[in-house]
Amino acid sequence: MVEKLLEVKNLYTHFFTEQGVIPSVNGVSFSVNKGEIVGIVGESGCGKSVTSLSILQLIDKPGKIVNGEVLFNGEDLIKLNEKQIKKIRGNRISMIFQEPLTSLNPVFTVGNQISEAIRIHQKVNKQQAKDKAIEMLRKVGIPNPEKQYYSFPHLLSGGMRQRVMIAMALSCNPELLIADEPTTALDVTIQAQILSLMKNLIEELQTSIIIITHDLGVVAEMVDRVVVMYGGEIVEQASVYDLFENPRHPYTQGLLKSTPKVHELEYELESIDGNVPSPDNMPTGCKFHPRCPFAMDKCKEEDPSLLSVGNDSAIKCWLYQDRKVVQV
Ligand SMILES: Nc1ncnc2c1ncn2[C@@H]1O[C@H](COP(=O)(O)OP(=O)(O)O)[C@@H](O)[C@H]1O
Ligand SMILES: [Mg+2]
C-alpha cells in the first residue's frame, strides 16, 4: 500500500514588503509517498524554493505562510512552535541547498559540523558522533575521511563541499531529504557524480526525497514523479515516464524543448519565449497565457483549475478542462 509521508495542502506563502504583497506561492498541493523521489521543476522565480522553505517553517519576515497545511506523517508542521520544528529539521527532514558554502560555517572543520549536527539530534557521545561523521564522509566518497574530517570548508572544492552537505543531511537518517538545486553550482561531470551518489545513498537509507531543479535532465535521471510549477502554482503533475512521453501543459512542453538531450554532445538550447512573470505583476487568467503558443481568449480572462486527469496526473490548462475527472 502507498503510504503518504508528506502532504502539502493548499499552501499560500506571501511576502509582505513595503512595496506591497508578493504572492510567491499560491495554493500549492502535492504529496510525497514513503520511498518516493519527487521532483519540483520550473524556471527561476516560480516559487520552488519558497515552497520547500515553507515546509520546514524557514520563511523569514516579511514572508509568511498565510494558508495551508504541511502534513508530515499526518502531523501539521505549520502548527508546530520553534522548539518542536527544530526537533524535526535536520533530523527527520533535512535540507541541502545550491551553495554549500552559505550553509557551512567557515570557522569550524567539516567533521566538527557533522558531529555537532549528529549530537544535536541523537543521544551519542563525542567519540560516537565523530565515528559516525567519518563513516558518513566515507559513504559520500570523500577520500581519506579521517584526515578530511579536520578540513575547513573553504579548502574543499565545490563538489567536495556538496558531498559534505549530503553527509551532514543524511547523518541522522532523515525520513525526507529536500534538495534545492543541489548540483546547479557544480560543473557537469561533478553534477553527474553527485546525482548518482545521492541516488545510491537514498536507496540504501530508504529516504524519500524532494529534489528541486530547473533542469529536466536531473529529473529524468533521478525522480519518480514530477511537479511542474509556474508563477507560484502547480500547472502539471505526472509520473516521470508520463511527463516525458506525453507532456500536456504547454509550459511543460516548452521546458522539455529547452532541455538539452542527454546523449547529444552538441545541442541548441531552445528557450521558451518571454519571461517568468513577477509575482507582484501576474497576468490575468492563466498566468502562462502571454507565453503560450496555444492561448485562446478564455485563457486571458479565466484561470483554469488544477484537475486530475487520472493515472496520478493533474493539469491546469484550458486545453484539458473539458476532459475533467475530479478537481484536486
Ligand atoms: N525574501 C523575499 N522577499 C520578497 N520576495 C521574495 C523573497 N523570497 C522570494 N521572493 C519572491 O518569490 C518568488 C519565488 O521565489 P523562489 O521560490 O525563490 O523561486 P525559485 O526557487 O522557483 O527560483 C520570486 O519571484 C521571488 O522574487
Ligand atoms: Mg530556488
PDB file of N, CA and C in Angstrom, residues 88-97 99-106 108-122 129 132-142 149 153 156 160-178 197-198 201 205 207:
ATOM      1  N   ILE A  88      12.515  18.463  14.282  1.00  0.00           N
ATOM      2  CA  ILE A  88      12.284  17.763  13.014  1.00  0.00           C
ATOM      3  C   ILE A  88      13.338  18.149  11.980  1.00  0.00           C
ATOM      4  N   ARG A  89      13.673  19.438  11.944  1.00  0.00           N
ATOM      5  CA  ARG A  89      14.661  19.959  10.997  1.00  0.00           C
ATOM      6  C   ARG A  89      16.040  19.356  11.219  1.00  0.00           C
ATOM      7  N   GLY A  90      16.633  18.855  10.143  1.00  0.00           N
ATOM      8  CA  GLY A  90      17.993  18.295  10.264  1.00  0.00           C
ATOM      9  C   GLY A  90      18.002  16.927  10.898  1.00  0.00           C
ATOM     10  N   ASN A  91      16.837  16.453  11.286  1.00  0.00           N
ATOM     11  CA  ASN A  91      16.746  15.166  11.948  1.00  0.00           C
ATOM     12  C   ASN A  91      15.823  14.247  11.153  1.00  0.00           C
ATOM     13  N   ARG A  92      14.508  14.557  11.181  1.00  0.00           N
ATOM     14  CA  ARG A  92      13.584  13.722  10.405  1.00  0.00           C
ATOM     15  C   ARG A  92      13.402  14.258   8.982  1.00  0.00           C
ATOM     16  N   ILE A  93      13.615  15.575   8.824  1.00  0.00           N
ATOM     17  CA  ILE A  93      13.626  16.169   7.481  1.00  0.00           C
ATOM     18  C   ILE A  93      14.902  17.007   7.362  1.00  0.00           C
ATOM     19  N   SER A  94      15.728  16.725   6.362  1.00  0.00           N
ATOM     20  CA  SER A  94      16.949  17.520   6.153  1.00  0.00           C
ATOM     21  C   SER A  94      16.855  18.272   4.847  1.00  0.00           C
ATOM     22  N   MET A  95      17.676  19.301   4.749  1.00  0.00           N
ATOM     23  CA  MET A  95      17.680  20.087   3.512  1.00  0.00           C
ATOM     24  C   MET A  95      19.098  20.295   3.022  1.00  0.00           C
ATOM     25  N   ILE A  96      19.294  20.234   1.713  1.00  0.00           N
ATOM     26  CA  ILE A  96      20.570  20.712   1.166  1.00  0.00           C
ATOM     27  C   ILE A  96      20.288  21.760   0.103  1.00  0.00           C
ATOM     28  N   PHE A  97      21.198  22.716   0.024  1.00  0.00           N
ATOM     29  CA  PHE A  97      20.975  23.863  -0.845  1.00  0.00           C
ATOM     30  C   PHE A  97      22.002  23.897  -1.965  1.00  0.00           C
ATOM     31  N   GLU A  99      24.245  26.264  -2.744  1.00  0.00           N
ATOM     32  CA  GLU A  99      25.600  26.730  -2.447  1.00  0.00           C
ATOM     33  C   GLU A  99      26.010  26.305  -1.040  1.00  0.00           C
ATOM     34  N   PRO A 100      26.770  25.215  -0.954  1.00  0.00           N
ATOM     35  CA  PRO A 100      27.077  24.687   0.375  1.00  0.00           C
ATOM     36  C   PRO A 100      27.867  25.652   1.254  1.00  0.00           C
ATOM     37  N   LEU A 101      28.621  26.566   0.643  1.00  0.00           N
ATOM     38  CA  LEU A 101      29.424  27.470   1.478  1.00  0.00           C
ATOM     39  C   LEU A 101      28.569  28.330   2.386  1.00  0.00           C
ATOM     40  N   THR A 102      27.360  28.668   1.927  1.00  0.00           N
ATOM     41  CA  THR A 102      26.499  29.505   2.761  1.00  0.00           C
ATOM     42  C   THR A 102      25.903  28.697   3.915  1.00  0.00           C
ATOM     43  N   SER A 103      25.865  27.366   3.774  1.00  0.00           N
ATOM     44  CA  SER A 103      25.286  26.562   4.858  1.00  0.00           C
ATOM     45  C   SER A 103      26.357  26.020   5.798  1.00  0.00           C
ATOM     46  N   LEU A 104      27.620  26.058   5.357  1.00  0.00           N
ATOM     47  CA  LEU A 104      28.688  25.567   6.234  1.00  0.00           C
ATOM     48  C   LEU A 104      29.342  26.746   6.950  1.00  0.00           C
ATOM     49  N   ASN A 105      29.658  26.542   8.195  1.00  0.00           N
ATOM     50  CA  ASN A 105      30.291  27.601   8.972  1.00  0.00           C
ATOM     51  C   ASN A 105      31.801  27.612   8.684  1.00  0.00           C
ATOM     52  N   PRO A 106      32.339  28.758   8.217  1.00  0.00           N
ATOM     53  CA  PRO A 106      33.748  28.776   7.799  1.00  0.00           C
ATOM     54  C   PRO A 106      34.744  28.555   8.940  1.00  0.00           C
ATOM     55  N   PHE A 108      34.553  26.413  11.534  1.00  0.00           N
ATOM     56  CA  PHE A 108      34.642  25.064  12.101  1.00  0.00           C
ATOM     57  C   PHE A 108      35.009  24.054  11.026  1.00  0.00           C
ATOM     58  N   THR A 109      35.690  22.989  11.418  1.00  0.00           N
ATOM     59  CA  THR A 109      36.035  21.953  10.454  1.00  0.00           C
ATOM     60  C   THR A 109      34.742  21.246  10.012  1.00  0.00           C
ATOM     61  N   VAL A 110      34.803  20.621   8.845  1.00  0.00           N
ATOM     62  CA  VAL A 110      33.590  19.951   8.351  1.00  0.00           C
ATOM     63  C   VAL A 110      33.198  18.805   9.292  1.00  0.00           C
ATOM     64  N   GLY A 111      34.197  18.104   9.806  1.00  0.00           N
ATOM     65  CA  GLY A 111      33.910  16.988  10.707  1.00  0.00           C
ATOM     66  C   GLY A 111      33.193  17.463  11.958  1.00  0.00           C
ATOM     67  N   ASN A 112      33.706  18.563  12.492  1.00  0.00           N
ATOM     68  CA  ASN A 112      33.102  19.148  13.671  1.00  0.00           C
ATOM     69  C   ASN A 112      31.624  19.493  13.419  1.00  0.00           C
ATOM     70  N   GLN A 113      31.352  20.044  12.244  1.00  0.00           N
ATOM     71  CA  GLN A 113      29.969  20.446  11.944  1.00  0.00           C
ATOM     72  C   GLN A 113      29.046  19.242  11.789  1.00  0.00           C
ATOM     73  N   ILE A 114      29.562  18.181  11.182  1.00  0.00           N
ATOM     74  CA  ILE A 114      28.714  16.983  11.037  1.00  0.00           C
ATOM     75  C   ILE A 114      28.482  16.354  12.418  1.00  0.00           C
ATOM     76  N   SER A 115      29.558  16.252  13.221  1.00  0.00           N
ATOM     77  CA  SER A 115      29.412  15.664  14.561  1.00  0.00           C
ATOM     78  C   SER A 115      28.402  16.450  15.398  1.00  0.00           C
ATOM     79  N   GLU A 116      28.498  17.788  15.305  1.00  0.00           N
ATOM     80  CA  GLU A 116      27.567  18.614  16.077  1.00  0.00           C
ATOM     81  C   GLU A 116      26.126  18.349  15.646  1.00  0.00           C
ATOM     82  N   ALA A 117      25.931  18.269  14.315  1.00  0.00           N
ATOM     83  CA  ALA A 117      24.579  18.013  13.796  1.00  0.00           C
ATOM     84  C   ALA A 117      24.066  16.680  14.349  1.00  0.00           C
ATOM     85  N   ILE A 118      24.945  15.699  14.438  1.00  0.00           N
ATOM     86  CA  ILE A 118      24.546  14.390  14.951  1.00  0.00           C
ATOM     87  C   ILE A 118      24.210  14.495  16.439  1.00  0.00           C
ATOM     88  N   ARG A 119      25.057  15.237  17.167  1.00  0.00           N
ATOM     89  CA  ARG A 119      24.862  15.310  18.629  1.00  0.00           C
ATOM     90  C   ARG A 119      23.626  16.103  19.030  1.00  0.00           C
ATOM     91  N   ILE A 120      23.218  17.044  18.172  1.00  0.00           N
ATOM     92  CA  ILE A 120      22.004  17.816  18.485  1.00  0.00           C
ATOM     93  C   ILE A 120      20.791  16.878  18.525  1.00  0.00           C
ATOM     94  N   HIS A 121      20.784  15.907  17.631  1.00  0.00           N
ATOM     95  CA  HIS A 121      19.570  15.100  17.485  1.00  0.00           C
ATOM     96  C   HIS A 121      19.675  13.692  18.044  1.00  0.00           C
ATOM     97  N   GLN A 122      20.889  13.219  18.286  1.00  0.00           N
ATOM     98  CA  GLN A 122      20.993  11.834  18.735  1.00  0.00           C
ATOM     99  C   GLN A 122      21.747  11.736  20.052  1.00  0.00           C
ATOM    100  N   ALA A 129      29.839  10.263  17.843  1.00  0.00           N
ATOM    101  CA  ALA A 129      29.436  11.233  16.812  1.00  0.00           C
ATOM    102  C   ALA A 129      30.553  11.379  15.779  1.00  0.00           C
ATOM    103  N   LYS A 132      30.642   8.340  13.546  1.00  0.00           N
ATOM    104  CA  LYS A 132      29.529   8.373  12.596  1.00  0.00           C
ATOM    105  C   LYS A 132      29.813   9.395  11.486  1.00  0.00           C
ATOM    106  N   ALA A 133      30.375  10.544  11.866  1.00  0.00           N
ATOM    107  CA  ALA A 133      30.696  11.591  10.880  1.00  0.00           C
ATOM    108  C   ALA A 133      31.716  11.061   9.868  1.00  0.00           C
ATOM    109  N   ILE A 134      32.722  10.354  10.356  1.00  0.00           N
ATOM    110  CA  ILE A 134      33.744   9.802   9.449  1.00  0.00           C
ATOM    111  C   ILE A 134      33.117   8.746   8.536  1.00  0.00           C
ATOM    112  N   GLU A 135      32.241   7.949   9.113  1.00  0.00           N
ATOM    113  CA  GLU A 135      31.552   6.926   8.304  1.00  0.00           C
ATOM    114  C   GLU A 135      30.739   7.605   7.189  1.00  0.00           C
ATOM    115  N   MET A 136      30.050   8.705   7.533  1.00  0.00           N
ATOM    116  CA  MET A 136      29.252   9.401   6.527  1.00  0.00           C
ATOM    117  C   MET A 136      30.157  10.028   5.461  1.00  0.00           C
ATOM    118  N   LEU A 137      31.290  10.607   5.879  1.00  0.00           N
ATOM    119  CA  LEU A 137      32.221  11.193   4.896  1.00  0.00           C
ATOM    120  C   LEU A 137      32.723  10.116   3.940  1.00  0.00           C
ATOM    121  N   ARG A 138      32.944   8.923   4.483  1.00  0.00           N
ATOM    122  CA  ARG A 138      33.387   7.816   3.634  1.00  0.00           C
ATOM    123  C   ARG A 138      32.268   7.435   2.659  1.00  0.00           C
ATOM    124  N   LYS A 139      31.041   7.359   3.191  1.00  0.00           N
ATOM    125  CA  LYS A 139      29.889   6.980   2.356  1.00  0.00           C
ATOM    126  C   LYS A 139      29.671   7.915   1.177  1.00  0.00           C
ATOM    127  N   VAL A 140      29.941   9.201   1.394  1.00  0.00           N
ATOM    128  CA  VAL A 140      29.724  10.144   0.295  1.00  0.00           C
ATOM    129  C   VAL A 140      30.954  10.280  -0.608  1.00  0.00           C
ATOM    130  N   GLY A 141      31.918   9.390  -0.405  1.00  0.00           N
ATOM    131  CA  GLY A 141      33.042   9.317  -1.339  1.00  0.00           C
ATOM    132  C   GLY A 141      34.122  10.355  -1.107  1.00  0.00           C
ATOM    133  N   ILE A 142      34.268  10.827   0.119  1.00  0.00           N
ATOM    134  CA  ILE A 142      35.372  11.752   0.410  1.00  0.00           C
ATOM    135  C   ILE A 142      36.626  10.923   0.697  1.00  0.00           C
ATOM    136  N   TYR A 149      38.171  15.026   7.831  1.00  0.00           N
ATOM    137  CA  TYR A 149      37.347  15.414   8.980  1.00  0.00           C
ATOM    138  C   TYR A 149      37.817  16.760   9.531  1.00  0.00           C
ATOM    139  N   PRO A 153      35.842  24.201   5.457  1.00  0.00           N
ATOM    140  CA  PRO A 153      35.042  24.156   4.234  1.00  0.00           C
ATOM    141  C   PRO A 153      35.678  24.849   3.030  1.00  0.00           C
ATOM    142  N   LEU A 156      37.963  22.978   0.549  1.00  0.00           N
ATOM    143  CA  LEU A 156      37.450  21.891  -0.299  1.00  0.00           C
ATOM    144  C   LEU A 156      36.899  22.453  -1.604  1.00  0.00           C
ATOM    145  N   MET A 160      33.246  18.615  -3.442  1.00  0.00           N
ATOM    146  CA  MET A 160      33.529  18.001  -2.138  1.00  0.00           C
ATOM    147  C   MET A 160      32.668  18.631  -1.043  1.00  0.00           C
ATOM    148  N   ARG A 161      32.487  19.953  -1.144  1.00  0.00           N
ATOM    149  CA  ARG A 161      31.628  20.625  -0.153  1.00  0.00           C
ATOM    150  C   ARG A 161      30.201  20.106  -0.233  1.00  0.00           C
ATOM    151  N   GLN A 162      29.719  19.881  -1.478  1.00  0.00           N
ATOM    152  CA  GLN A 162      28.346  19.387  -1.592  1.00  0.00           C
ATOM    153  C   GLN A 162      28.266  17.967  -1.042  1.00  0.00           C
ATOM    154  N   ARG A 163      29.329  17.192  -1.193  1.00  0.00           N
ATOM    155  CA  ARG A 163      29.351  15.847  -0.584  1.00  0.00           C
ATOM    156  C   ARG A 163      29.274  15.952   0.932  1.00  0.00           C
ATOM    157  N   VAL A 164      29.986  16.930   1.484  1.00  0.00           N
ATOM    158  CA  VAL A 164      29.937  17.137   2.934  1.00  0.00           C
ATOM    159  C   VAL A 164      28.497  17.472   3.370  1.00  0.00           C
ATOM    160  N   MET A 165      27.848  18.345   2.600  1.00  0.00           N
ATOM    161  CA  MET A 165      26.469  18.712   2.934  1.00  0.00           C
ATOM    162  C   MET A 165      25.556  17.488   2.898  1.00  0.00           C
ATOM    163  N   ILE A 166      25.777  16.625   1.908  1.00  0.00           N
ATOM    164  CA  ILE A 166      24.952  15.416   1.804  1.00  0.00           C
ATOM    165  C   ILE A 166      25.222  14.512   3.004  1.00  0.00           C
ATOM    166  N   ALA A 167      26.504  14.406   3.376  1.00  0.00           N
ATOM    167  CA  ALA A 167      26.864  13.593   4.549  1.00  0.00           C
ATOM    168  C   ALA A 167      26.156  14.134   5.791  1.00  0.00           C
ATOM    169  N   MET A 168      26.172  15.457   5.935  1.00  0.00           N
ATOM    170  CA  MET A 168      25.543  16.078   7.103  1.00  0.00           C
ATOM    171  C   MET A 168      24.028  15.858   7.061  1.00  0.00           C
ATOM    172  N   ALA A 169      23.447  16.071   5.884  1.00  0.00           N
ATOM    173  CA  ALA A 169      21.992  15.960   5.763  1.00  0.00           C
ATOM    174  C   ALA A 169      21.506  14.532   6.031  1.00  0.00           C
ATOM    175  N   LEU A 170      22.319  13.547   5.658  1.00  0.00           N
ATOM    176  CA  LEU A 170      21.864  12.164   5.809  1.00  0.00           C
ATOM    177  C   LEU A 170      22.358  11.514   7.107  1.00  0.00           C
ATOM    178  N   SER A 171      23.142  12.269   7.887  1.00  0.00           N
ATOM    179  CA  SER A 171      23.772  11.665   9.068  1.00  0.00           C
ATOM    180  C   SER A 171      22.774  11.234  10.138  1.00  0.00           C
ATOM    181  N   CYS A 172      21.601  11.847  10.172  1.00  0.00           N
ATOM    182  CA  CYS A 172      20.600  11.442  11.167  1.00  0.00           C
ATOM    183  C   CYS A 172      19.521  10.546  10.567  1.00  0.00           C
ATOM    184  N   ASN A 173      19.813   9.945   9.429  1.00  0.00           N
ATOM    185  CA  ASN A 173      18.824   9.091   8.757  1.00  0.00           C
ATOM    186  C   ASN A 173      17.465   9.748   8.620  1.00  0.00           C
ATOM    187  N   PRO A 174      17.371  10.873   7.917  1.00  0.00           N
ATOM    188  CA  PRO A 174      16.080  11.559   7.808  1.00  0.00           C
ATOM    189  C   PRO A 174      15.076  10.723   7.012  1.00  0.00           C
ATOM    190  N   GLU A 175      13.799  10.923   7.318  1.00  0.00           N
ATOM    191  CA  GLU A 175      12.773  10.253   6.517  1.00  0.00           C
ATOM    192  C   GLU A 175      12.600  10.967   5.189  1.00  0.00           C
ATOM    193  N   LEU A 176      12.888  12.288   5.198  1.00  0.00           N
ATOM    194  CA  LEU A 176      12.729  13.088   3.982  1.00  0.00           C
ATOM    195  C   LEU A 176      13.932  14.003   3.804  1.00  0.00           C
ATOM    196  N   LEU A 177      14.457  14.023   2.588  1.00  0.00           N
ATOM    197  CA  LEU A 177      15.528  14.964   2.245  1.00  0.00           C
ATOM    198  C   LEU A 177      14.975  15.935   1.214  1.00  0.00           C
ATOM    199  N   ILE A 178      15.147  17.231   1.478  1.00  0.00           N
ATOM    200  CA  ILE A 178      14.744  18.235   0.495  1.00  0.00           C
ATOM    201  C   ILE A 178      16.025  18.812  -0.091  1.00  0.00           C
ATOM    202  N   LEU A 197      25.564   9.612  -6.600  1.00  0.00           N
ATOM    203  CA  LEU A 197      25.816   9.380  -5.179  1.00  0.00           C
ATOM    204  C   LEU A 197      24.515   9.503  -4.370  1.00  0.00           C
ATOM    205  N   MET A 198      23.767  10.578  -4.635  1.00  0.00           N
ATOM    206  CA  MET A 198      22.516  10.775  -3.896  1.00  0.00           C
ATOM    207  C   MET A 198      21.554   9.623  -4.139  1.00  0.00           C
ATOM    208  N   LEU A 201      22.677   6.545  -2.205  1.00  0.00           N
ATOM    209  CA  LEU A 201      22.521   6.684  -0.764  1.00  0.00           C
ATOM    210  C   LEU A 201      21.066   6.630  -0.330  1.00  0.00           C
ATOM    211  N   LEU A 205      19.502   4.104   2.244  1.00  0.00           N
ATOM    212  CA  LEU A 205      18.965   4.567   3.528  1.00  0.00           C
ATOM    213  C   LEU A 205      17.439   4.669   3.541  1.00  0.00           C
ATOM    214  N   THR A 207      15.460   6.840   2.147  1.00  0.00           N
ATOM    215  CA  THR A 207      14.987   8.205   2.380  1.00  0.00           C
ATOM    216  C   THR A 207      14.078   8.630   1.227  1.00  0.00           C
TER     217      THR A 207
END
